[in-house]
Short mmCIF file of C-alpha atoms in Angstrom, two decimals:
data_model
loop_
_atom_site.label_atom_id
_atom_site.label_comp_id
_atom_site.label_asym_id
_atom_site.label_seq_id
_atom_site.Cartn_x
_atom_site.Cartn_y
_atom_site.Cartn_z
CA UNK A 1 138.75 208.26 113.54
CA UNK A 2 135.05 207.54 113.07
CA UNK A 3 135.28 208.62 109.43
CA UNK A 4 138.26 206.31 108.84
CA UNK A 5 136.51 203.33 110.43
CA UNK A 6 133.39 204.02 108.37
CA UNK A 7 135.41 203.95 105.17
CA UNK A 8 137.01 200.66 106.21
CA UNK A 9 133.56 199.20 106.97
CA UNK A 10 132.16 200.34 103.62
CA UNK A 11 135.14 198.92 101.77
CA UNK A 12 134.75 195.63 103.57
CA UNK A 13 131.01 195.52 102.84
CA UNK A 14 131.67 196.21 99.17
CA UNK A 15 134.20 193.36 99.03
CA UNK A 16 131.69 190.96 100.63
CA UNK A 17 128.94 192.10 98.26
CA UNK A 18 131.20 191.61 95.26
CA UNK A 19 132.15 188.15 96.51
CA UNK A 20 128.51 187.20 97.01
CA UNK A 21 127.57 188.50 93.56
CA UNK A 22 130.41 186.58 91.94
CA UNK A 23 129.37 183.42 93.78
CA UNK A 24 125.75 183.93 92.79
CA UNK A 25 126.67 184.39 89.14
CA UNK A 26 128.77 181.24 89.28
CA UNK A 27 125.71 179.35 90.47
CA UNK A 28 123.29 181.10 88.09
CA UNK A 29 121.06 178.78 86.11
CA UNK A 30 119.96 179.25 82.51
CA UNK A 31 116.24 179.11 81.80
CA UNK A 32 115.11 177.01 78.84
CA UNK A 33 111.55 176.69 77.54
CA UNK A 34 110.50 173.29 76.21
CA UNK A 35 107.23 172.77 74.37
CA UNK A 36 105.35 169.50 74.66
CA UNK A 37 101.99 168.13 73.56
CA UNK A 38 99.39 165.72 74.92
CA UNK A 39 101.18 162.66 73.61
CA UNK A 40 101.63 159.74 76.01
CA UNK A 41 104.98 158.02 76.51
CA UNK A 42 108.17 157.81 78.56
CA UNK A 43 108.99 161.44 77.73
CA UNK A 44 105.87 162.75 79.47
CA UNK A 45 106.38 160.38 82.41
CA UNK A 46 109.93 161.70 82.92
CA UNK A 47 108.69 165.30 82.82
CA UNK A 48 105.99 164.49 85.38
CA UNK A 49 108.22 162.70 87.89
CA UNK A 50 110.94 165.36 87.81
CA UNK A 51 113.77 163.40 86.20
CA UNK A 52 114.37 166.03 83.53
CA UNK A 53 114.26 168.86 86.05
CA UNK A 54 116.82 167.16 88.28
CA UNK A 55 119.23 166.50 85.39
CA UNK A 56 118.79 170.02 84.04
CA UNK A 57 119.48 171.58 87.44
CA UNK A 58 122.66 169.53 87.77
CA UNK A 59 123.76 170.87 84.38
CA UNK A 60 122.94 174.45 85.40
CA UNK A 61 119.54 174.91 83.78
CA UNK A 62 115.94 175.43 84.84
CA UNK A 63 113.27 174.10 82.48
CA UNK A 64 110.05 175.98 81.86
CA UNK A 65 107.68 173.31 80.52
CA UNK A 66 104.99 174.69 78.19
CA UNK A 67 102.10 172.58 76.89
CA UNK A 68 101.01 173.42 73.33
CA UNK A 69 97.85 172.30 71.56
CA UNK A 70 99.56 171.45 68.27
CA UNK A 71 102.86 170.95 66.53
CA UNK A 72 102.06 173.98 64.38
CA UNK A 73 102.04 176.21 67.45
CA UNK A 74 105.39 174.79 68.54
CA UNK A 75 106.81 175.36 65.05
CA UNK A 76 105.77 179.00 65.28
CA UNK A 77 107.39 179.33 68.72
CA UNK A 78 110.60 177.74 67.42
CA UNK A 79 110.67 180.08 64.44
CA UNK A 80 110.28 183.11 66.72
CA UNK A 81 113.14 181.96 68.94
CA UNK A 82 110.94 181.76 72.03
CA UNK A 83 111.15 177.97 72.36
CA UNK A 84 114.41 176.16 71.51
CA UNK A 85 113.11 172.58 72.00
CA UNK A 86 109.71 171.13 71.17
CA UNK A 87 107.56 168.18 70.10
CA UNK A 88 106.51 168.07 66.44
CA UNK A 89 105.24 165.24 64.22
CA UNK A 90 107.07 164.05 61.12
CA UNK A 91 104.99 166.04 58.62
CA UNK A 92 105.15 169.13 60.86
CA UNK A 93 108.92 168.83 61.15
CA UNK A 94 109.18 168.65 57.37
CA UNK A 95 106.96 171.69 56.91
CA UNK A 96 108.89 173.75 59.47
CA UNK A 97 112.26 172.87 57.96
CA UNK A 98 111.02 173.65 54.46
CA UNK A 99 109.76 177.05 55.60
CA UNK A 100 113.17 177.98 56.96
CA UNK A 101 113.14 177.03 60.64
CA UNK A 102 116.75 176.11 61.46
CA UNK A 103 115.98 172.99 63.48
CA UNK A 104 117.30 169.49 63.84
CA UNK A 105 115.37 166.34 64.75
CA UNK A 106 117.34 164.61 67.51
CA UNK A 107 114.93 162.13 69.14
CA UNK A 108 112.03 159.98 67.95
CA UNK A 109 109.38 160.21 70.67
CA UNK A 110 107.28 157.45 69.20
CA UNK A 111 106.55 155.43 66.11
CA UNK A 112 102.87 156.26 65.50
CA UNK A 113 102.40 152.62 64.50
CA UNK A 114 99.08 151.05 65.40
CA UNK A 115 97.66 154.27 66.85
CA UNK A 116 96.59 155.31 63.34
CA UNK A 117 94.76 152.69 61.35
CA UNK A 118 92.71 151.97 58.24
CA UNK A 119 89.38 150.54 59.39
CA UNK A 120 86.61 148.98 57.27
CA UNK A 121 82.98 149.02 58.37
CA UNK A 122 81.39 145.64 59.07
CA UNK A 123 79.23 144.55 56.16
CA UNK A 124 81.10 146.77 53.71
CA UNK A 125 82.68 143.80 51.95
CA UNK A 126 86.15 145.30 52.38
CA UNK A 127 88.54 142.59 53.54
CA UNK A 128 91.86 144.05 52.37
CA UNK A 129 93.19 147.44 51.22
CA UNK A 130 92.89 146.50 47.54
CA UNK A 131 89.11 146.29 48.05
CA UNK A 132 88.96 150.08 48.55
CA UNK A 133 88.67 150.67 44.79
CA UNK A 134 85.37 152.45 44.14
CA UNK A 135 84.66 152.88 47.87
CA UNK A 136 84.44 155.94 50.14
CA UNK A 137 87.19 156.51 52.71
CA UNK A 138 87.17 159.30 55.29
CA UNK A 139 90.49 160.82 56.47
CA UNK A 140 91.65 164.20 57.80
CA UNK A 141 93.57 165.77 54.90
CA UNK A 142 97.24 166.77 55.36
CA UNK A 143 97.54 164.61 58.48
CA UNK A 144 99.92 161.71 59.08
CA UNK A 145 96.91 159.42 58.50
CA UNK A 146 96.30 161.03 55.08
CA UNK A 147 100.00 160.72 54.27
CA UNK A 148 100.08 157.01 55.11
CA UNK A 149 96.80 156.29 53.31
CA UNK A 150 98.25 157.71 50.08
CA UNK A 151 101.63 156.03 50.59
CA UNK A 152 99.87 152.74 51.31
CA UNK A 153 97.71 152.97 48.21
CA UNK A 154 100.47 154.05 45.81
CA UNK A 155 103.55 152.26 47.14
CA UNK A 156 102.38 149.27 49.17
CA UNK A 157 99.09 148.05 47.69
CA UNK A 158 99.62 149.44 44.16
CA UNK A 159 96.18 151.04 44.03
CA UNK A 160 95.61 154.30 42.15
CA UNK A 161 94.27 156.80 44.75
CA UNK A 162 92.08 158.30 42.01
CA UNK A 163 90.12 155.04 41.99
CA UNK A 164 89.21 155.53 45.66
CA UNK A 165 86.73 158.17 46.85
CA UNK A 166 88.90 159.84 49.51
CA UNK A 167 86.92 162.35 51.58
CA UNK A 168 88.38 165.11 53.76
CA UNK A 169 86.80 164.76 57.21
CA UNK A 170 87.79 165.72 60.74
CA UNK A 171 87.67 162.84 63.25
CA UNK A 172 84.21 163.73 64.68
CA UNK A 173 82.84 164.00 61.13
CA UNK A 174 84.29 160.59 60.33
CA UNK A 175 82.46 159.04 63.28
CA UNK A 176 79.17 160.68 62.28
CA UNK A 177 79.52 159.63 58.62
CA UNK A 178 80.43 156.11 59.72
CA UNK A 179 77.34 155.82 61.88
CA UNK A 180 75.13 157.07 59.03
CA UNK A 181 76.69 154.56 56.64
CA UNK A 182 78.02 157.31 54.37
CA UNK A 183 81.57 155.93 54.28
CA UNK A 184 82.89 152.39 53.92
CA UNK A 185 86.26 152.92 55.60
CA UNK A 186 88.37 155.49 57.41
CA UNK A 187 91.97 156.18 58.37
CA UNK A 188 92.15 157.91 61.74
CA UNK A 189 93.45 157.86 65.32
CA UNK A 190 91.88 157.55 68.83
CA UNK A 191 89.38 158.41 70.17
CA UNK A 192 87.61 158.30 66.78
CA UNK A 193 89.46 155.06 65.95
CA UNK A 194 88.23 153.45 69.16
CA UNK A 195 84.64 154.34 68.25
CA UNK A 196 84.93 152.91 64.73
CA UNK A 197 86.35 149.64 66.01
CA UNK A 198 83.03 148.93 67.76
CA UNK A 199 81.55 148.13 64.35
CA UNK A 200 84.61 147.80 62.17
CA UNK A 201 87.94 146.05 61.79
CA UNK A 202 91.51 147.10 61.05
CA UNK A 203 92.71 146.15 57.59
CA UNK A 204 96.04 147.98 57.89
CA UNK A 205 97.80 150.51 60.10
CA UNK A 206 100.74 152.88 60.19
CA UNK A 207 103.02 150.26 61.69
CA UNK A 208 102.51 148.00 58.67
CA UNK A 209 102.71 150.82 56.13
CA UNK A 210 105.69 152.38 57.88
CA UNK A 211 107.61 149.09 57.80
CA UNK A 212 106.89 148.71 54.08
CA UNK A 213 107.66 152.34 53.17
CA UNK A 214 108.49 155.16 55.58
CA UNK A 215 107.24 155.58 59.15
CA UNK A 216 105.29 158.44 60.66
CA UNK A 217 106.39 159.61 64.07
CA UNK A 218 106.39 162.27 66.74
CA UNK A 219 109.80 163.76 67.42
CA UNK A 220 111.79 166.20 69.50
CA UNK A 221 113.44 169.01 67.56
CA UNK A 222 115.85 171.68 68.73
CA UNK A 223 117.01 175.02 67.37
CA UNK A 224 120.34 174.12 65.76
CA UNK A 225 122.26 177.15 67.01
CA UNK A 226 120.90 176.80 70.54
CA UNK A 227 121.91 173.12 70.67
CA UNK A 228 125.45 173.95 69.55
CA UNK A 229 125.72 176.61 72.26
CA UNK A 230 124.32 174.38 75.02
CA UNK A 231 126.01 170.98 74.67
CA UNK A 232 125.93 170.31 78.41
CA UNK A 233 122.16 170.60 78.48
CA UNK A 234 121.70 168.48 75.36
CA UNK A 235 123.84 165.71 76.83
CA UNK A 236 121.94 165.73 80.14
CA UNK A 237 118.57 165.92 78.40
CA UNK A 238 119.17 163.03 76.01
CA UNK A 239 120.64 160.91 78.81
CA UNK A 240 117.33 161.16 80.67
CA UNK A 241 115.50 160.32 77.44
CA UNK A 242 117.65 157.23 76.94
CA UNK A 243 117.16 156.07 80.52
CA UNK A 244 113.40 156.64 80.50
CA UNK A 245 112.94 154.79 77.20
CA UNK A 246 115.09 151.88 78.38
CA UNK A 247 113.06 151.76 81.60
CA UNK A 248 109.80 151.59 79.65
CA UNK A 249 111.07 148.81 77.41
CA UNK A 250 112.14 146.77 80.44
CA UNK A 251 109.03 147.45 82.51
CA UNK A 252 106.18 148.20 80.09
CA UNK A 253 104.03 145.44 81.58
CA UNK A 254 104.07 147.21 84.94
CA UNK A 255 102.67 150.44 83.45
CA UNK A 256 99.13 149.59 84.45
CA UNK A 257 96.24 152.06 84.86
CA UNK A 258 97.00 152.61 88.54
CA UNK A 259 100.81 152.60 88.28
CA UNK A 260 102.83 155.68 89.21
CA UNK A 261 104.15 156.39 85.67
CA UNK A 262 100.69 156.20 84.12
CA UNK A 263 99.09 158.29 86.86
CA UNK A 264 101.88 160.86 86.48
CA UNK A 265 101.10 161.11 82.76
CA UNK A 266 97.40 161.57 83.55
CA UNK A 267 98.18 164.36 86.03
CA UNK A 268 100.29 166.20 83.47
CA UNK A 269 98.23 165.90 80.29
CA UNK A 270 94.82 164.65 81.43
CA UNK A 271 92.78 161.59 80.50
CA UNK A 272 92.48 158.48 82.63
CA UNK A 273 94.62 155.49 83.49
CA UNK A 274 92.87 152.94 81.29
CA UNK A 275 92.83 155.23 78.25
CA UNK A 276 96.49 156.10 78.74
CA UNK A 277 97.49 152.42 78.85
CA UNK A 278 95.47 151.77 75.69
CA UNK A 279 97.22 154.66 73.93
CA UNK A 280 100.66 153.48 75.09
CA UNK A 281 100.01 150.01 73.69
CA UNK A 282 99.26 151.44 70.24
CA UNK A 283 102.60 153.26 70.03
CA UNK A 284 106.17 152.00 69.99
CA UNK A 285 109.07 153.81 71.64
CA UNK A 286 112.57 153.30 70.16
CA UNK A 287 115.44 152.94 72.63
CA UNK A 288 118.57 155.08 72.27
CA UNK A 289 120.27 152.31 70.31
CA UNK A 290 117.29 152.04 67.98
CA UNK A 291 117.12 155.83 67.67
CA UNK A 292 120.66 155.97 66.33
CA UNK A 293 120.16 153.04 63.96
CA UNK A 294 119.43 153.05 60.24
CA UNK A 295 115.76 152.52 61.08
CA UNK A 296 115.41 155.98 62.60
CA UNK A 297 117.88 158.87 62.92
CA UNK A 298 120.52 156.96 60.97
CA UNK A 299 118.43 157.00 57.79
CA UNK A 300 114.75 156.15 58.20
CA UNK A 301 113.78 159.55 59.59
CA UNK A 302 115.46 161.33 56.68
CA UNK A 303 113.55 159.19 54.20
CA UNK A 304 110.33 159.95 56.09
CA UNK A 305 110.96 163.71 55.94
CA UNK A 306 111.79 163.50 52.24
CA UNK A 307 108.61 161.59 51.43
CA UNK A 308 106.57 163.87 53.69
CA UNK A 309 107.89 166.85 51.72
CA UNK A 310 106.65 165.36 48.45
CA UNK A 311 103.28 164.76 50.09
CA UNK A 312 103.07 168.33 51.44
CA UNK A 313 104.02 169.78 48.06
CA UNK A 314 101.35 167.68 46.34
CA UNK A 315 98.82 168.92 48.91
CA UNK A 316 99.91 172.55 48.27
CA UNK A 317 100.97 172.97 51.92
CA UNK A 318 104.49 173.96 50.88
CA UNK A 319 105.58 175.60 47.64
CA UNK A 320 108.42 173.23 46.92
CA UNK A 321 110.33 170.47 48.72
CA UNK A 322 113.96 171.07 49.66
CA UNK A 323 116.67 169.21 47.75
CA UNK A 324 118.05 167.65 50.94
CA UNK A 325 116.65 167.22 54.46
CA UNK A 326 119.80 165.62 55.90
CA UNK A 327 120.87 168.86 57.68
CA UNK A 328 117.66 168.63 59.73
CA UNK A 329 118.34 165.21 61.26
CA UNK A 330 121.03 164.69 63.92
CA UNK A 331 121.76 161.24 65.35
CA UNK A 332 124.81 162.35 67.39
CA UNK A 333 122.94 162.96 70.65
CA UNK A 334 121.20 159.57 70.53
CA UNK A 335 124.48 157.84 69.70
CA UNK A 336 126.18 159.44 72.68
CA UNK A 337 123.25 158.62 74.99
CA UNK A 338 123.34 155.01 73.85
CA UNK A 339 126.92 154.52 75.09
#
């Protein structure tokens, strides 16, 4: 009798355990690693305040946010399959695609715009870009600043780059050379840009050059296969992006140094409130509707990648540009989020 009851108890326990396991599996959440960088904007604010985490959890996912020091590191992680989604700049995206990373650009985080600028030193006699002929200009080679300097010279101002003494310098070297009077102008980004502006003036910037040619930008890319296999996550993720960018456009004036969004950004990536606001004001952040338009994912981004590829090939950073970069740009998620 005891033996019979014991068997019944064990059978019942096994049924309960199976039921609990089945229920647990039904509620199981998929982990996804997302790589980001120290780039200010609505994306970082939405990470910091938990909006992405909440939407991901609702869709059945848990996000493991990983901060990387460069787009190159994220490209490597994408190529290895360790990180399916990450932040990479326009030239970095081009390089990764050319080298065989099966990614697609699905969101423009920011138009670099005024945050990278061509500055002339006071007293140099340089009043406009055409005055750079015969002068010395410092710029970090193979950067978005270098790309836009060459595009500006060749396509916008019709100046032969060979007539300008373009020097390869890292931002700190640019500041030092500027202070010594060794260079007449520079194309660079903050904080070096902020230092140069104390004794210099902007004669052009990446917003102007981008509007006249192709823009430079920071973007979100995703492993193409992973995106196709996880449509629920992609929909939830881009919905939060769309909402956060719309919120910033409507309330940018309220993003002051002491405001919650700005302080959340500071907590996540460092810096201070005033510097974060200054950086935000130098960038522009396309809404979902603008993302899907001809200006960006509907055409402009493809042109930017194509031109970036020519630039990278000229700089010997890639062996040869691809014939077509269209497979690496996807506007579908932004279009859906804009509805």
